[in-house]
Tab-separated table of C-alpha atoms in Angstrom:
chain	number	residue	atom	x	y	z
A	1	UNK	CA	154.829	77.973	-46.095
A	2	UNK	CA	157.263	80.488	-45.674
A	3	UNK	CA	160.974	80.140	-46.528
A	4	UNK	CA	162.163	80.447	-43.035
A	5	UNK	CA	159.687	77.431	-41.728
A	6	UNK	CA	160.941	75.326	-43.947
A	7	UNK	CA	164.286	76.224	-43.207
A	8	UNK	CA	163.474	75.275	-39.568
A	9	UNK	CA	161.570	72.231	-40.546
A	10	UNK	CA	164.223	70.723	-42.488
A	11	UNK	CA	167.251	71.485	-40.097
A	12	UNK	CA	164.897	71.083	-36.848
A	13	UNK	CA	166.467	67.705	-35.572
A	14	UNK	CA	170.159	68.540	-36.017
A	15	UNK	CA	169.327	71.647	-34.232
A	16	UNK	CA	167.198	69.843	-31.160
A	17	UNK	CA	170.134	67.204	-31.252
A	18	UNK	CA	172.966	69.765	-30.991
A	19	UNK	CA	171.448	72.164	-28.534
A	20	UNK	CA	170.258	68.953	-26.324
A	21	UNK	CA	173.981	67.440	-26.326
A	22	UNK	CA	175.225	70.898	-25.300
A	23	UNK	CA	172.618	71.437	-22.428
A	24	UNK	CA	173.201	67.900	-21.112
A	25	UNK	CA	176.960	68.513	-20.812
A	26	UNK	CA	176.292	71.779	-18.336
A	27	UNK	CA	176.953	70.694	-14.797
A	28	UNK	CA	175.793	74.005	-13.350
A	29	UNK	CA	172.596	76.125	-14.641
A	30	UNK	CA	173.704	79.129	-12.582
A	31	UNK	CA	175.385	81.848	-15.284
A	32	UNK	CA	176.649	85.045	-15.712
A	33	UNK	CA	177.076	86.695	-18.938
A	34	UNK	CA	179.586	89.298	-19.461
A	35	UNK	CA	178.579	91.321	-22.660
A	36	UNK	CA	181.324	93.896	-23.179
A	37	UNK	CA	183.758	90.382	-23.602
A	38	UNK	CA	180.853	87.726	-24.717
A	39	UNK	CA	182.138	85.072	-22.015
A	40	UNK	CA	179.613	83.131	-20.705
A	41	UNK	CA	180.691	81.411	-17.465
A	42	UNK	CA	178.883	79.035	-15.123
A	43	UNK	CA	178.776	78.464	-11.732
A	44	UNK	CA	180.865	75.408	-11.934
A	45	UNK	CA	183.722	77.759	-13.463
A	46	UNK	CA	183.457	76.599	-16.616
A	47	UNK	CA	183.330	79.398	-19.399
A	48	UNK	CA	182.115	79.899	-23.230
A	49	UNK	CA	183.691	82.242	-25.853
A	50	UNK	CA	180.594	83.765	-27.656
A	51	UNK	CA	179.226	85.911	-30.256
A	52	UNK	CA	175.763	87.722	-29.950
A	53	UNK	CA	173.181	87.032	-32.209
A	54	UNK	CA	170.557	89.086	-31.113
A	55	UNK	CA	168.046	90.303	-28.386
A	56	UNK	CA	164.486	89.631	-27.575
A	57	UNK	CA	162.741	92.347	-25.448
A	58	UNK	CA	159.880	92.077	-23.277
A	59	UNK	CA	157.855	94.200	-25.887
A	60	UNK	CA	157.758	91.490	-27.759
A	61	UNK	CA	160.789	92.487	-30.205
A	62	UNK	CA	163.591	90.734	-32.170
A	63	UNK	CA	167.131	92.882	-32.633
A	64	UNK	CA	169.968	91.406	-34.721
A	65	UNK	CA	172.899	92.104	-32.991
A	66	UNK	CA	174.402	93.986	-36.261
A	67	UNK	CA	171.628	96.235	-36.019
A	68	UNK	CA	172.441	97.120	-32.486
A	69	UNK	CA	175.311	98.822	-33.143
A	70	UNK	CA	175.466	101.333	-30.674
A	71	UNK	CA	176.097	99.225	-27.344
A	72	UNK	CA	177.746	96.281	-28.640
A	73	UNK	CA	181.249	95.427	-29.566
A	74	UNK	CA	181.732	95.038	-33.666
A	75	UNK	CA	184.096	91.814	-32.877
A	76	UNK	CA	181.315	90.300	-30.962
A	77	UNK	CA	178.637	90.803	-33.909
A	78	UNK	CA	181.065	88.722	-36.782
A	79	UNK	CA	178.123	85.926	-36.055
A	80	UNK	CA	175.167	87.937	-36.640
A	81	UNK	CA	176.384	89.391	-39.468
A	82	UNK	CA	177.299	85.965	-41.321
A	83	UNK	CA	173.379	85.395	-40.145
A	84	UNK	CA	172.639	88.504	-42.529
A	85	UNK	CA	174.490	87.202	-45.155
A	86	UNK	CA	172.959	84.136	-45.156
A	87	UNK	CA	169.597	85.687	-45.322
A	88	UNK	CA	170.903	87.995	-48.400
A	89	UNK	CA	172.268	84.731	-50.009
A	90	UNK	CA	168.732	82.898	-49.256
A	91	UNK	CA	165.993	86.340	-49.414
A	92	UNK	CA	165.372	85.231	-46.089
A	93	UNK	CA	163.909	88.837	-44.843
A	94	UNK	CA	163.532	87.463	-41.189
A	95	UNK	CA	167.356	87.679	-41.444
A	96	UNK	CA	167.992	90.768	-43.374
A	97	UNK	CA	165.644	93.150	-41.080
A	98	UNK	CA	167.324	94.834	-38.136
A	99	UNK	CA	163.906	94.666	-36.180
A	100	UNK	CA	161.267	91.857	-35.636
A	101	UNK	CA	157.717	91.540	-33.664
A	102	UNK	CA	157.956	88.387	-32.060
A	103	UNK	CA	154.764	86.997	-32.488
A	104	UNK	CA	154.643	84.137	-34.431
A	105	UNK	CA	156.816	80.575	-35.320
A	106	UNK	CA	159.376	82.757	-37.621
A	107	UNK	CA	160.500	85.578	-35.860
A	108	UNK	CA	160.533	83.785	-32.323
A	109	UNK	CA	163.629	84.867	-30.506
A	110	UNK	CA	164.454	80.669	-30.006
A	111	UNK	CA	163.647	80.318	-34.199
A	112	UNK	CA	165.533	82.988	-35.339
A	113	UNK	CA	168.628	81.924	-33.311
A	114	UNK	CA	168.350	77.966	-34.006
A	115	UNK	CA	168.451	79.010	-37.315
A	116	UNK	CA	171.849	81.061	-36.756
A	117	UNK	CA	172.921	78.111	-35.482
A	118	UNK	CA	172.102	76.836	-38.689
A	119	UNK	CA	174.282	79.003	-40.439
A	120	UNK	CA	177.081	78.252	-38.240
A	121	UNK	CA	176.712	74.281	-38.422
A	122	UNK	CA	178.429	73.186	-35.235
A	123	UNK	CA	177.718	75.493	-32.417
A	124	UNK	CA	174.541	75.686	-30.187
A	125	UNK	CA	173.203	78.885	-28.790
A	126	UNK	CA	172.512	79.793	-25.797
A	127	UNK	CA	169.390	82.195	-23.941
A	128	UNK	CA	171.254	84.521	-21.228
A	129	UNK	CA	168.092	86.310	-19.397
A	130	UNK	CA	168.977	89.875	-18.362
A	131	UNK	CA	168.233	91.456	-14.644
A	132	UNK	CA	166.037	94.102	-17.304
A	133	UNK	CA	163.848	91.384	-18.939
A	134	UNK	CA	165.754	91.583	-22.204
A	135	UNK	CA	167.198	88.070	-23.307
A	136	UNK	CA	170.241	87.746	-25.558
A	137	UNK	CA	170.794	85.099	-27.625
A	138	UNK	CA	174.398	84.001	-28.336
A	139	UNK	CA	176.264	81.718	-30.369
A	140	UNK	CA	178.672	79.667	-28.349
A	141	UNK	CA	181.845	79.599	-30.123
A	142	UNK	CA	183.986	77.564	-28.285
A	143	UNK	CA	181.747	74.635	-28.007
A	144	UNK	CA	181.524	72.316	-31.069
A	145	UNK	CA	178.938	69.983	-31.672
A	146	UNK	CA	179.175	68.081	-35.211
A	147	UNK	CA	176.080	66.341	-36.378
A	148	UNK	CA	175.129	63.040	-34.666
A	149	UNK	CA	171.719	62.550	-36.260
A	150	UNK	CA	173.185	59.179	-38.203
A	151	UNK	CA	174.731	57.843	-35.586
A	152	UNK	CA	172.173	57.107	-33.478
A	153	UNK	CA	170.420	53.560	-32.876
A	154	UNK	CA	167.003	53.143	-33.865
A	155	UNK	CA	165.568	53.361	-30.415
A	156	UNK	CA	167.268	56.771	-29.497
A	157	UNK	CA	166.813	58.491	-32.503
A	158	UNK	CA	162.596	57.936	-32.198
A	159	UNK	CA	163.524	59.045	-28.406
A	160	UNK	CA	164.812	61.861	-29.834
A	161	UNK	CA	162.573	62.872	-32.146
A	162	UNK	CA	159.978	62.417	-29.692
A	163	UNK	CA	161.945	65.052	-27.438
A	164	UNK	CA	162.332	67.234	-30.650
A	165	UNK	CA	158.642	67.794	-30.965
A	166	UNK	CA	158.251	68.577	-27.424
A	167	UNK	CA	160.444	71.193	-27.280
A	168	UNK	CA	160.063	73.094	-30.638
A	169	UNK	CA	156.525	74.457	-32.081
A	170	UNK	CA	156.802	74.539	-36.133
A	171	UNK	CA	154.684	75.111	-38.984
A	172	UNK	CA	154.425	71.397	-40.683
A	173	UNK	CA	154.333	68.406	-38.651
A	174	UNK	CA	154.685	66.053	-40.969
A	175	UNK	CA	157.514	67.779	-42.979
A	176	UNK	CA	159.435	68.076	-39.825
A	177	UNK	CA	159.063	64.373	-38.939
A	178	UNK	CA	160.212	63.575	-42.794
A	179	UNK	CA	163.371	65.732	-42.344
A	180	UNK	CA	164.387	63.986	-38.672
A	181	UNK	CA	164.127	60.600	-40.132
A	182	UNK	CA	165.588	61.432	-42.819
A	183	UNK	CA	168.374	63.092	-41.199
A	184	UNK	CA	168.924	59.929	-38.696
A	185	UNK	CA	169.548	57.898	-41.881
A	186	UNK	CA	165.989	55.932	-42.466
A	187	UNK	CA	163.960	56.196	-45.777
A	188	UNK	CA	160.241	57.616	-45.704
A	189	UNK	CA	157.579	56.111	-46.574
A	190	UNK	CA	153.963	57.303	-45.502
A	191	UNK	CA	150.817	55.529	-45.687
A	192	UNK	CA	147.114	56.503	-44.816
A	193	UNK	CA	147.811	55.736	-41.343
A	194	UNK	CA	151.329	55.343	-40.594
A	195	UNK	CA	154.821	57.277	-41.384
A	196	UNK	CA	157.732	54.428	-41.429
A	197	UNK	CA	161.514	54.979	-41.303
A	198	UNK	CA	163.501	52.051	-42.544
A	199	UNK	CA	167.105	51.788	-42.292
A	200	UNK	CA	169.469	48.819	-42.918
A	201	UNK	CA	168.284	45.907	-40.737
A	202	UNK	CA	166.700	48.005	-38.098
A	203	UNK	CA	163.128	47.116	-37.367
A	204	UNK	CA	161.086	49.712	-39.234
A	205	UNK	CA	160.284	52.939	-36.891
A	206	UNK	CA	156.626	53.938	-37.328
A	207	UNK	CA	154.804	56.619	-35.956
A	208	UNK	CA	151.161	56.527	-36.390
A	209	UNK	CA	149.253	59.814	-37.803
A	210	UNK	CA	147.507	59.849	-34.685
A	211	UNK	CA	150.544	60.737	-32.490
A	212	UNK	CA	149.898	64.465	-34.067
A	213	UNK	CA	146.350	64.559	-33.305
């Protein structure tokens, strides 16, 4: 497995947790994205400060915003360039190169920003389709989302996890399943048949290996 997908695997549930708490809290999905200022503002009137992370084009290719330098604003590409650094820090490549095909789990335009969100801890990013077909991906600055995993009860934490795998493809399963239980606070153990989570005096959470098949 590649550096990147385990990356994803391990951080997976915060992300799914932080990105679902800041979709939920949207009371309007109508949008329009201004990006010569980064402000993101819905119908509703409510509005986002953002950086851009990057683009995805309908061609099937991954831009960093740093690497776009010729149509975007340098103060609006701080975020994508602490993304690079990262990726320098880690030998993450997927990070490091200006251009990506998008054609697989690790260079996915939702993967490579969930994992800028990564980087960044407590903000969620956001998809803003273009009238052209290209999407940008930004970081949403002004919303902060600290990590919740631990706090939740037994029952909506294997909810969420649930949700998790429904919404995100990645490269190991069971790895992923480890890190979200592990993450919400329960201890792993796996048998021939079963994963359990146990955690205080919670009733054990199980999932069966069959739920992947």
């Amino acid at each position: 497995m590649l550096a990147i997908e385990r990356l994803f695997c391990d951080e997976l549930f915060r992300i799914h947790r932080r990105q679902a708490r800041f979709l939920d809290g949207l009371q309007a999905t109508s949008y329009t994205f201004h990006k010569e200022t980064g402000v993101l503002a819905f119908a509703d009137g409510i509005t986002f400060e953002t950086q851009i992370l990057g683009l995805e084009t309908p061609a099937k290719q991954w831009m960093w915003a740093w690497a776009d330098a010729g149509s975007l604003d340098s103060r609006l590409t701080t975020g994508a360039r602490r993304v690079k650094a990262f990726g320098d820090t880690r030998g993450l490549a997927e990070l490091t190169t200006g251009t990506l095909a998008v054609d697989h789990l690790r260079c996915a335009g939702h993967t490579l920003a969930a994992i800028a969100s990564v980087v960044h801890e407590v903000h969620p990013y956001f998809r803003c389709q273009q009238p052209d077909g290209v999407a940008l991906f930004v970081l949403v600055t002004s919303a902060t989302l600290k990590d919740d995993a631990r706090g939740l009860d037994r029952n909506t934490a294997r909810q969420a996890i649930s949700d998790m795998f429904a919404a995100y493809a990645q490269a190991d399963d069971m790895l992923t399943l480890r890190a979200a239980m592990e993450a919400a606070g329960f201890a792993v153990e796996f048998t021939e048949t079963e994963v359990i989570g146990r955690r205080g005096d919670d009733a054990p959470m199980v999932f069966q290996r069959a739920w992947f098949d």
